[in-house]
Amino acid sequence: MAKSKTQYVCQNCGYISASYLGRCPNCGAWNTLVEETITAAKVAATPRTTTAGAKVQPQKLTDVTITKETRVKTKLNELNRVLGGGVVPGSLILIGGDPGIGKSTLLLQVSGQLAQTGGKVLYVSGEESASQIKMRAGRLHVGDSGMYLYPETDMPSIQQAIDDLTPDYVIIDSVQTMNVPDMNSAVGSVAQIREVTAELMRIAKSNQITIFIVGHVTKDGAIAGPKILEHMVDTVLYFEGDMHHTYRILRSVKNRFGSTNEIGIFEMHQAGLEEVANPSEIFLEERLAGATGSAVVVSMEGTRPILVEIQALISPTMYGNAKRTSSGLDHNRVSLIMAVLEKRASLMLQNQDAYLKATGGVKLDEPAIDLAMAVAIASSYRDQEISPTDSFVGEIGLTGEVRRVNRIEDRIKEAAKLGFKRIFVPKNNLHGYDDIPKDIQVNGVTSVAEALHKVFN
């Protein structure tokens, strides 16, 4: 008889303890350790095989041949760009997001499009029945696509269905509902998710089947389950958005076949998700004329330049300690910029409450947004309007200098395309680029004090 032992596994991070603990020592979460019984059984190892079915053999690096991966393009160009140019056959793609954000809608829409173009698609759902999926597919206009529906959670049955159908694409919705009967762990536990993902990876690589996995997220916004789940897959996508707005952002945080930090923007309608071809116009379309505390930054999301309005509201504090609040911006970055403005630009902000926001529900986290934040804060503090045709790019150091940023040529062209007449950039970025549009004035600045002087005088 196989020897078994008991261990306690954190359902949040995968930490293993020999005894029960109220709080996980690794991630700090409370009441997440669950008892699991592990049976030690010898299993014959399965060697890794090539796409042709041959056993992998050691070979010299000089003998390895490089083949360019083929890609299958969907009808959603935003998704194609986030994936690096299209779907790579044999890849394992993980999509996470908040409940109700539209993960299943996106994958069902893509599945119907792939099936309509001749691909064989198997949609495995552990959360909905076939009739529910059929109703939603009809609303998304993919009800006659010819894809296969399989409402099942048993992994051996799913594997058998894949062997019988030999599909080109498989969608697993969601990985937390899949179950390996041989394991004593509960459905959705760390051990179950790890085993299910490992089996799906083997199926994808051995049979050149593209598999999309839907993953639930925790209250902190991370994909539920062990962190190894994100390490095992080829691509990790996060589907973000505000439940009170119709815009959705598909963000790539890991991609073995393309660039990371790419984003695609969609708008949710009754008939499904529609692409947003020019997101900069959406983020800027509701700007008020003559408003103070508003500055436009040309931010880079992957390889795409996006113009976003940064708003600041500075008002005298009613209490002893000034309040700092930010939405879509890093709170520590806001505090840092305000400290630099007070020390290097003589703005008395220590007795002022500050509220900053990146409009449109987008989150900005690159250094190049510093200059726009500083100008917006100064505009609200001085109650002076910024020209609506001005835009800003630059990182601010602690000594008040404006430091160079990357891809300055793409940023300038995007600002000119949307009708901006002036753009303020780091002075060190003024050289090394060609073909800049003539209808935009590029101003180089070396310090935040110089930038404020040029903007408001």
CSV table of C-alpha atoms in Angstrom, one decimal, residues 62-291:
chain,number,residue,atom,x,y,z
A,62,THR,CA,25.4,25.2,-33.1
A,63,ASP,CA,23.3,22.3,-34.5
A,64,VAL,CA,20.0,23.9,-33.4
A,65,THR,CA,17.9,25.2,-36.3
A,66,ILE,CA,15.8,28.3,-35.8
A,67,THR,CA,12.4,28.3,-37.4
A,68,LYS,CA,10.1,31.3,-37.3
A,69,GLU,CA,6.9,30.5,-35.5
A,70,THR,CA,3.7,30.6,-37.6
A,71,ARG,CA,0.9,32.8,-36.3
A,72,VAL,CA,-2.8,32.7,-36.9
A,73,LYS,CA,-4.5,36.1,-36.9
A,74,THR,CA,-7.9,36.6,-35.4
A,75,LYS,CA,-10.4,39.3,-36.5
A,76,LEU,CA,-9.5,41.4,-33.5
A,77,ASN,CA,-6.4,43.3,-34.4
A,78,GLU,CA,-6.1,44.5,-30.8
A,79,LEU,CA,-5.8,40.9,-29.6
A,80,ASN,CA,-3.3,40.1,-32.4
A,81,ARG,CA,-1.0,43.0,-31.3
A,82,VAL,CA,-1.1,42.0,-27.6
A,83,LEU,CA,-0.2,38.4,-28.5
A,84,GLY,CA,2.7,39.7,-30.6
A,85,GLY,CA,1.2,39.4,-34.1
A,86,GLY,CA,-1.3,36.5,-33.7
A,87,VAL,CA,-2.0,33.2,-32.1
A,88,VAL,CA,1.0,30.8,-32.0
A,89,PRO,CA,0.0,27.2,-32.5
A,90,GLY,CA,0.9,25.0,-29.5
A,91,SER,CA,1.0,27.9,-27.1
A,92,LEU,CA,-0.7,28.0,-23.7
A,93,ILE,CA,-2.3,31.4,-22.9
A,94,LEU,CA,-3.7,32.4,-19.5
A,95,ILE,CA,-6.3,35.2,-19.3
A,96,GLY,CA,-7.2,36.6,-15.8
A,97,GLY,CA,-9.6,39.3,-14.7
A,98,ASP,CA,-12.2,40.3,-12.3
A,99,PRO,CA,-15.6,38.5,-12.3
A,100,GLY,CA,-17.9,39.9,-15.0
A,101,ILE,CA,-15.2,41.9,-16.7
A,102,GLY,CA,-15.7,40.0,-20.0
A,103,LYS,CA,-13.2,37.1,-20.1
A,104,SER,CA,-15.6,34.5,-21.3
A,105,THR,CA,-17.2,37.0,-23.8
A,106,LEU,CA,-13.8,37.7,-25.3
A,107,LEU,CA,-12.8,34.0,-25.6
A,108,LEU,CA,-16.2,33.0,-27.0
A,109,GLN,CA,-16.1,35.8,-29.5
A,110,VAL,CA,-12.6,34.8,-30.6
A,111,SER,CA,-13.5,31.1,-30.7
A,112,GLY,CA,-16.4,31.8,-33.0
A,113,GLN,CA,-14.2,33.8,-35.3
A,114,LEU,CA,-11.5,31.1,-35.4
A,115,ALA,CA,-14.1,28.5,-36.1
A,116,GLN,CA,-15.6,30.6,-38.9
A,117,THR,CA,-12.2,30.8,-40.6
A,118,GLY,CA,-11.8,27.0,-40.7
A,119,GLY,CA,-10.3,26.2,-37.4
A,120,LYS,CA,-11.7,23.4,-35.2
A,121,VAL,CA,-12.5,24.8,-31.7
A,122,LEU,CA,-13.4,22.9,-28.6
A,123,TYR,CA,-14.9,25.2,-25.9
A,124,VAL,CA,-14.8,23.4,-22.5
A,125,SER,CA,-16.9,25.1,-19.8
A,126,GLY,CA,-16.9,24.1,-16.2
A,127,GLU,CA,-19.1,27.0,-15.1
A,128,GLU,CA,-22.0,27.1,-17.7
A,129,SER,CA,-24.2,24.7,-19.5
A,130,ALA,CA,-24.2,24.2,-23.2
A,131,SER,CA,-27.5,26.0,-23.5
A,132,GLN,CA,-26.2,29.0,-21.7
A,133,ILE,CA,-23.2,29.2,-23.9
A,134,LYS,CA,-25.4,28.8,-27.0
A,135,MET,CA,-27.6,31.8,-25.9
A,136,ARG,CA,-24.5,34.0,-25.4
A,137,ALA,CA,-23.0,32.9,-28.7
A,138,GLY,CA,-26.2,34.0,-30.4
A,139,ARG,CA,-26.0,37.4,-28.8
A,140,LEU,CA,-22.3,37.7,-30.0
A,141,HIS,CA,-23.3,36.6,-33.6
A,142,VAL,CA,-21.1,33.5,-33.5
A,143,GLY,CA,-23.9,31.0,-32.9
A,144,ASP,CA,-23.5,29.4,-36.3
A,145,SER,CA,-19.7,29.1,-36.2
A,146,GLY,CA,-19.5,25.4,-35.8
A,147,MET,CA,-17.4,25.2,-32.7
A,148,TYR,CA,-17.7,22.3,-30.3
A,149,LEU,CA,-19.1,22.8,-26.8
A,150,TYR,CA,-18.2,20.5,-23.9
A,151,PRO,CA,-19.5,21.4,-20.4
A,152,GLU,CA,-17.2,19.2,-18.3
A,153,THR,CA,-14.8,19.5,-15.4
A,154,ASP,CA,-13.2,16.0,-15.4
A,155,MET,CA,-9.7,16.2,-16.9
A,156,PRO,CA,-9.5,12.5,-18.2
A,157,SER,CA,-12.8,13.1,-20.0
A,158,ILE,CA,-11.5,16.4,-21.5
A,159,GLN,CA,-8.3,14.7,-22.6
A,160,GLN,CA,-10.3,11.9,-24.3
A,161,ALA,CA,-12.5,14.5,-26.1
A,162,ILE,CA,-9.3,16.3,-27.3
A,163,ASP,CA,-7.9,13.0,-28.6
A,164,ASP,CA,-11.1,12.2,-30.4
A,165,LEU,CA,-11.7,15.6,-32.0
A,166,THR,CA,-8.1,16.7,-32.5
A,167,PRO,CA,-9.0,20.4,-32.4
A,168,ASP,CA,-6.8,23.3,-33.3
A,169,TYR,CA,-7.9,25.4,-30.4
A,170,VAL,CA,-9.1,24.5,-26.9
A,171,ILE,CA,-10.7,27.0,-24.4
A,172,ILE,CA,-10.8,26.0,-20.7
A,173,ASP,CA,-13.2,28.1,-18.7
A,174,SER,CA,-12.0,28.1,-16.1
A,175,VAL,CA,-8.9,26.3,-14.7
A,176,GLN,CA,-10.2,26.6,-11.1
A,177,THR,CA,-13.2,24.3,-11.9
A,178,MET,CA,-11.2,21.5,-13.5
A,179,ASN,CA,-10.6,18.3,-11.5
A,180,VAL,CA,-8.1,15.5,-11.6
A,181,PRO,CA,-9.9,12.5,-9.9
A,182,ASP,CA,-6.7,10.8,-8.8
A,183,MET,CA,-5.8,13.6,-6.4
A,184,ASN,CA,-7.4,13.9,-3.0
A,185,SER,CA,-7.3,17.7,-3.0
A,186,ALA,CA,-10.4,19.8,-3.4
A,187,VAL,CA,-11.4,21.3,-6.7
A,188,GLY,CA,-9.7,24.7,-7.1
A,189,SER,CA,-6.9,23.9,-4.7
A,190,VAL,CA,-3.2,24.6,-5.4
A,191,ALA,CA,-2.4,21.0,-6.1
A,192,GLN,CA,-5.4,20.6,-8.5
A,193,ILE,CA,-4.6,23.8,-10.4
A,194,ARG,CA,-0.9,22.8,-10.7
A,195,GLU,CA,-1.7,19.4,-12.0
A,196,VAL,CA,-4.4,20.6,-14.5
A,197,THR,CA,-2.1,23.2,-15.9
A,198,ALA,CA,0.8,20.7,-16.3
A,199,GLU,CA,-1.5,18.3,-18.2
A,200,LEU,CA,-2.8,21.1,-20.4
A,201,MET,CA,0.8,22.2,-21.1
A,202,ARG,CA,1.7,18.6,-22.2
A,203,ILE,CA,-1.3,18.4,-24.5
A,204,ALA,CA,-0.5,21.8,-26.1
A,205,LYS,CA,3.2,21.1,-26.7
A,206,SER,CA,2.7,17.4,-27.8
A,207,ASN,CA,-0.2,18.0,-30.2
A,208,GLN,CA,0.5,21.6,-31.3
A,209,ILE,CA,-2.9,22.7,-30.0
A,210,THR,CA,-3.4,26.3,-28.9
A,211,ILE,CA,-5.0,26.3,-25.4
A,212,PHE,CA,-6.6,29.4,-23.8
A,213,ILE,CA,-7.1,29.1,-20.0
A,214,VAL,CA,-9.4,31.4,-18.0
A,215,GLY,CA,-8.1,32.1,-14.5
A,216,HIS,CA,-9.9,33.7,-11.6
A,217,VAL,CA,-8.3,36.5,-9.7
A,218,THR,CA,-8.0,37.2,-5.9
A,219,LYS,CA,-9.2,40.3,-4.1
A,220,ASP,CA,-5.7,41.7,-4.6
A,221,GLY,CA,-6.0,41.4,-8.4
A,222,ALA,CA,-3.5,38.5,-8.9
A,223,ILE,CA,-4.5,35.3,-10.6
A,224,ALA,CA,-5.7,32.8,-8.1
A,225,GLY,CA,-3.6,29.7,-7.4
A,226,PRO,CA,0.1,29.2,-7.2
A,227,LYS,CA,2.6,31.6,-8.8
A,228,ILE,CA,4.0,28.7,-10.7
A,229,LEU,CA,0.8,28.8,-12.8
A,230,GLU,CA,2.1,32.0,-14.5
A,231,HIS,CA,5.5,30.5,-14.9
A,232,MET,CA,4.3,27.4,-16.7
A,233,VAL,CA,2.2,29.1,-19.4
A,234,ASP,CA,3.6,30.9,-22.5
A,235,THR,CA,1.5,34.1,-22.2
A,236,VAL,CA,-0.3,35.8,-19.4
A,237,LEU,CA,-2.9,38.4,-20.2
A,238,TYR,CA,-4.9,40.5,-17.7
A,239,PHE,CA,-8.3,41.8,-18.7
A,240,GLU,CA,-8.9,45.0,-16.8
A,241,GLY,CA,-11.6,47.7,-16.6
A,242,ASP,CA,-14.0,49.5,-14.5
A,243,MET,CA,-17.4,47.9,-13.9
A,244,HIS,CA,-18.9,51.4,-14.2
A,245,HIS,CA,-17.4,52.0,-17.7
A,246,THR,CA,-17.7,50.2,-21.0
A,247,TYR,CA,-14.0,50.3,-21.8
A,248,ARG,CA,-11.8,47.2,-21.3
A,249,ILE,CA,-8.0,46.9,-21.4
A,250,LEU,CA,-6.3,43.7,-22.3
A,251,ARG,CA,-2.7,43.8,-21.0
A,252,SER,CA,0.2,41.4,-21.6
A,253,VAL,CA,2.4,40.9,-18.6
A,254,LYS,CA,4.3,37.8,-20.0
A,255,ASN,CA,4.7,36.7,-23.5
A,256,ARG,CA,7.3,34.3,-24.8
A,257,PHE,CA,6.4,35.1,-28.4
A,258,GLY,CA,6.2,38.9,-28.3
A,259,SER,CA,6.5,42.1,-26.3
A,260,THR,CA,5.3,42.5,-22.7
A,261,ASN,CA,3.3,45.5,-21.5
A,262,GLU,CA,1.4,45.7,-24.7
A,263,ILE,CA,-2.3,46.7,-24.3
A,264,GLY,CA,-5.4,46.4,-26.4
A,265,ILE,CA,-8.5,48.5,-25.8
A,266,PHE,CA,-12.0,47.3,-26.3
A,267,GLU,CA,-15.5,48.7,-25.7
A,268,MET,CA,-18.2,46.4,-24.3
A,269,HIS,CA,-21.5,46.4,-26.2
A,270,GLN,CA,-24.6,44.3,-26.2
A,271,ALA,CA,-23.3,42.4,-29.2
A,272,GLY,CA,-19.8,41.8,-27.6
A,273,LEU,CA,-16.5,43.5,-27.6
A,274,GLU,CA,-15.5,46.1,-30.2
A,275,GLU,CA,-12.0,47.3,-30.9
A,276,VAL,CA,-11.0,50.9,-30.1
A,277,ALA,CA,-8.8,52.0,-33.0
A,278,ASN,CA,-7.7,55.3,-31.5
A,279,PRO,CA,-7.8,55.2,-27.7
A,280,SER,CA,-6.2,58.6,-27.3
A,281,GLU,CA,-9.3,60.4,-28.7
A,282,ILE,CA,-11.4,58.6,-26.1
A,283,PHE,CA,-9.2,59.6,-23.2
A,284,LEU,CA,-9.2,63.2,-24.3
A,285,GLU,CA,-12.7,63.7,-25.8
A,286,GLU,CA,-14.3,65.1,-22.6
A,287,ARG,CA,-11.6,67.7,-21.7
A,288,LEU,CA,-13.1,71.0,-20.5
A,289,ALA,CA,-12.0,74.2,-22.1
A,290,GLY,CA,-10.2,76.6,-19.8
A,291,ALA,CA,-10.0,74.1,-16.9
